[in-house]
C-alpha atoms as a PDB file:
ATOM      1  CA  MET A   1      55.241  47.831 168.914  1.00  0.00           C
ATOM      2  CA  SER A   2      56.506  49.111 165.577  1.00  0.00           C
ATOM      3  CA  LYS A   3      59.345  51.581 165.460  1.00  0.00           C
ATOM      4  CA  HIS A   4      57.002  54.514 164.716  1.00  0.00           C
ATOM      5  CA  ASN A   5      53.795  53.322 166.429  1.00  0.00           C
ATOM      6  CA  PHE A   6      51.688  53.622 163.257  1.00  0.00           C
ATOM      7  CA  THR A   7      47.929  53.977 163.280  1.00  0.00           C
ATOM      8  CA  ILE A   8      45.700  54.681 160.293  1.00  0.00           C
ATOM      9  CA  HIS A   9      44.115  58.135 160.294  1.00  0.00           C
ATOM     10  CA  HIS A  10      42.079  57.868 157.079  1.00  0.00           C
ATOM     11  CA  ALA A  11      41.669  56.130 153.760  1.00  0.00           C
ATOM     12  CA  SER A  12      40.843  58.150 150.634  1.00  0.00           C
ATOM     13  CA  LEU A  13      38.569  56.867 147.909  1.00  0.00           C
ATOM     14  CA  ILE A  14      38.036  58.471 144.511  1.00  0.00           C
ATOM     15  CA  VAL A  15      34.381  58.955 143.598  1.00  0.00           C
ATOM     16  CA  SER A  16      32.663  60.407 140.542  1.00  0.00           C
ATOM     17  CA  ASP A  17      29.813  62.162 142.385  1.00  0.00           C
ATOM     18  CA  THR A  18      30.122  63.105 146.056  1.00  0.00           C
ATOM     19  CA  GLU A  19      26.385  63.543 146.675  1.00  0.00           C
ATOM     20  CA  GLN A  20      25.530  60.181 145.099  1.00  0.00           C
ATOM     21  CA  SER A  21      28.332  58.509 147.057  1.00  0.00           C
ATOM     22  CA  LEU A  22      27.030  60.012 150.302  1.00  0.00           C
ATOM     23  CA  LEU A  23      23.714  58.246 149.681  1.00  0.00           C
ATOM     24  CA  PHE A  24      25.680  54.997 150.109  1.00  0.00           C
ATOM     25  CA  TYR A  25      28.314  55.859 152.717  1.00  0.00           C
ATOM     26  CA  ARG A  26      26.160  58.085 154.920  1.00  0.00           C
ATOM     27  CA  ASP A  27      22.624  56.856 154.295  1.00  0.00           C
ATOM     28  CA  VAL A  28      23.091  53.092 153.719  1.00  0.00           C
ATOM     29  CA  LEU A  29      26.248  52.367 155.733  1.00  0.00           C
ATOM     30  CA  GLY A  30      25.462  54.976 158.391  1.00  0.00           C
ATOM     31  CA  MET A  31      28.846  56.731 158.432  1.00  0.00           C
ATOM     32  CA  GLU A  32      28.801  60.162 160.018  1.00  0.00           C
ATOM     33  CA  GLN A  33      29.756  63.076 157.772  1.00  0.00           C
ATOM     34  CA  THR A  34      32.251  65.387 159.454  1.00  0.00           C
ATOM     35  CA  GLU A  35      33.694  68.808 158.728  1.00  0.00           C
ATOM     36  CA  ARG A  36      35.984  69.101 155.700  1.00  0.00           C
ATOM     37  CA  PRO A  37      38.240  72.037 154.892  1.00  0.00           C
ATOM     38  CA  ASN A  38      37.556  74.128 151.793  1.00  0.00           C
ATOM     39  CA  LEU A  39      39.596  72.206 149.236  1.00  0.00           C
ATOM     40  CA  PRO A  40      39.791  73.000 145.495  1.00  0.00           C
ATOM     41  CA  PHE A  41      37.725  69.916 144.554  1.00  0.00           C
ATOM     42  CA  PRO A  42      34.457  68.393 145.797  1.00  0.00           C
ATOM     43  CA  GLY A  43      34.419  65.643 148.382  1.00  0.00           C
ATOM     44  CA  ALA A  44      33.332  64.617 151.854  1.00  0.00           C
ATOM     45  CA  TRP A  45      34.928  63.344 155.029  1.00  0.00           C
ATOM     46  CA  LEU A  46      33.259  60.610 157.047  1.00  0.00           C
ATOM     47  CA  GLN A  47      34.091  59.665 160.627  1.00  0.00           C
ATOM     48  CA  ILE A  48      34.395  55.945 161.431  1.00  0.00           C
ATOM     49  CA  GLY A  49      35.438  55.631 165.059  1.00  0.00           C
ATOM     50  CA  ALA A  50      38.809  57.330 165.501  1.00  0.00           C
ATOM     51  CA  GLN A  51      39.496  57.052 161.762  1.00  0.00           C
ATOM     52  CA  GLN A  52      38.013  58.638 158.664  1.00  0.00           C
ATOM     53  CA  ILE A  53      37.086  57.852 155.075  1.00  0.00           C
ATOM     54  CA  HIS A  54      37.759  60.735 152.676  1.00  0.00           C
ATOM     55  CA  LEU A  55      35.725  60.800 149.473  1.00  0.00           C
ATOM     56  CA  LEU A  56      37.585  62.668 146.732  1.00  0.00           C
ATOM     57  CA  GLU A  57      35.623  63.731 143.661  1.00  0.00           C
ATOM     58  CA  LEU A  58      38.452  63.634 141.150  1.00  0.00           C
ATOM     59  CA  ASP A  59      39.200  62.071 137.787  1.00  0.00           C
ATOM     60  CA  ASN A  60      39.932  58.425 138.473  1.00  0.00           C
ATOM     61  CA  PRO A  61      43.208  57.156 136.974  1.00  0.00           C
ATOM     62  CA  ASP A  62      42.194  53.528 137.675  1.00  0.00           C
ATOM     63  CA  PRO A  63      39.704  51.396 135.736  1.00  0.00           C
ATOM     64  CA  THR A  64      36.324  51.121 137.419  1.00  0.00           C
ATOM     65  CA  THR A  65      35.259  48.086 135.397  1.00  0.00           C
ATOM     66  CA  GLY A  66      36.897  44.705 134.990  1.00  0.00           C
ATOM     67  CA  ARG A  67      37.634  44.482 138.720  1.00  0.00           C
ATOM     68  CA  PRO A  68      37.398  41.088 140.468  1.00  0.00           C
ATOM     69  CA  ALA A  69      33.855  40.147 141.494  1.00  0.00           C
ATOM     70  CA  HIS A  70      35.097  39.442 145.035  1.00  0.00           C
ATOM     71  CA  GLY A  71      36.539  42.575 146.642  1.00  0.00           C
ATOM     72  CA  GLY A  72      38.986  40.495 148.681  1.00  0.00           C
ATOM     73  CA  ARG A  73      40.969  39.974 145.493  1.00  0.00           C
ATOM     74  CA  ASP A  74      41.327  43.702 144.890  1.00  0.00           C
ATOM     75  CA  ARG A  75      42.573  46.779 146.724  1.00  0.00           C
ATOM     76  CA  HIS A  76      40.147  47.419 149.542  1.00  0.00           C
ATOM     77  CA  VAL A  77      39.584  49.171 152.842  1.00  0.00           C
ATOM     78  CA  ALA A  78      38.651  46.895 155.759  1.00  0.00           C
ATOM     79  CA  MET A  79      36.586  48.070 158.722  1.00  0.00           C
ATOM     80  CA  HIS A  80      35.257  46.425 161.881  1.00  0.00           C
ATOM     81  CA  ILE A  81      31.503  46.475 162.476  1.00  0.00           C
ATOM     82  CA  ASP A  82      29.218  45.159 165.191  1.00  0.00           C
ATOM     83  CA  SER A  83      27.053  42.908 163.003  1.00  0.00           C
ATOM     84  CA  VAL A  84      27.633  41.537 159.517  1.00  0.00           C
ATOM     85  CA  ASP A  85      24.033  40.266 159.497  1.00  0.00           C
ATOM     86  CA  ALA A  86      22.617  43.752 160.149  1.00  0.00           C
ATOM     87  CA  LEU A  87      24.792  45.174 157.368  1.00  0.00           C
ATOM     88  CA  ARG A  88      23.651  42.410 155.004  1.00  0.00           C
ATOM     89  CA  GLU A  89      20.051  43.450 155.654  1.00  0.00           C
ATOM     90  CA  ASP A  90      20.866  47.085 154.823  1.00  0.00           C
ATOM     91  CA  LEU A  91      22.702  46.087 151.636  1.00  0.00           C
ATOM     92  CA  GLU A  92      19.924  43.727 150.526  1.00  0.00           C
ATOM     93  CA  ARG A  93      17.273  46.382 151.222  1.00  0.00           C
ATOM     94  CA  THR A  94      19.084  48.782 148.874  1.00  0.00           C
ATOM     95  CA  GLY A  95      19.974  46.175 146.235  1.00  0.00           C
ATOM     96  CA  THR A  96      23.728  46.472 146.893  1.00  0.00           C
ATOM     97  CA  ALA A  97      25.635  43.375 145.781  1.00  0.00           C
ATOM     98  CA  TYR A  98      28.059  41.767 148.217  1.00  0.00           C
ATOM     99  CA  THR A  99      30.096  38.604 148.668  1.00  0.00           C
ATOM    100  CA  LEU A 100      30.916  36.812 151.887  1.00  0.00           C
ATOM    101  CA  SER A 101      34.494  36.311 152.973  1.00  0.00           C
ATOM    102  CA  ILE A 102      36.003  32.962 151.992  1.00  0.00           C
ATOM    103  CA  SER A 103      38.463  33.143 154.917  1.00  0.00           C
ATOM    104  CA  GLY A 104      36.047  31.682 157.451  1.00  0.00           C
ATOM    105  CA  ARG A 105      35.740  35.026 159.258  1.00  0.00           C
ATOM    106  CA  LYS A 106      32.335  36.641 159.645  1.00  0.00           C
ATOM    107  CA  ALA A 107      32.968  39.289 157.000  1.00  0.00           C
ATOM    108  CA  LEU A 108      31.605  40.558 153.711  1.00  0.00           C
ATOM    109  CA  PHE A 109      32.807  42.601 150.775  1.00  0.00           C
ATOM    110  CA  CYS A 110      30.913  45.086 148.639  1.00  0.00           C
ATOM    111  CA  ARG A 111      31.698  47.898 146.237  1.00  0.00           C
ATOM    112  CA  ASP A 112      30.505  51.461 146.103  1.00  0.00           C
ATOM    113  CA  ARG A 113      29.035  52.997 142.920  1.00  0.00           C
ATOM    114  CA  ASP A 114      32.569  53.748 141.664  1.00  0.00           C
ATOM    115  CA  GLY A 115      33.938  50.233 142.144  1.00  0.00           C
ATOM    116  CA  ASN A 116      35.856  50.891 145.379  1.00  0.00           C
ATOM    117  CA  ALA A 117      36.001  47.627 147.353  1.00  0.00           C
ATOM    118  CA  LEU A 118      35.087  47.649 151.044  1.00  0.00           C
ATOM    119  CA  GLU A 119      35.440  44.841 153.586  1.00  0.00           C
ATOM    120  CA  PHE A 120      33.425  44.709 156.775  1.00  0.00           C
ATOM    121  CA  ILE A 121      34.578  42.335 159.522  1.00  0.00           C
ATOM    122  CA  GLU A 122      32.411  41.552 162.524  1.00  0.00           C
ATOM    123  CA  ARG A 123      34.077  42.320 165.846  1.00  0.00           C
ATOM    124  CA  PRO A 124      34.646  39.151 167.908  1.00  0.00           C
END
């Protein structure tokens, strides 16, 4: 065990339009929107198991274009899922581009509408 017994509580992603981003995170990926305090900028909090994804509608200091085609070669958030094949079907149905992991694991990478890279790894 590490000295401080770290666990990840949430990952924050900058988005340009919260409502449009929710169409992907909530409606395509199936993440559950949860209560968010009244903050001085738009956004949404999504529950993923014991952790959360926080969408922050703020000016993005990072480039959203020119990123690597494969999200595994970029900053990304990785999450476990039950079925990569079921997620592939959802992504294909909505025309969302993805790449499969080159590591040999049953995993895929995709990006949201703002270029944030996401990895989904099938639970063993």
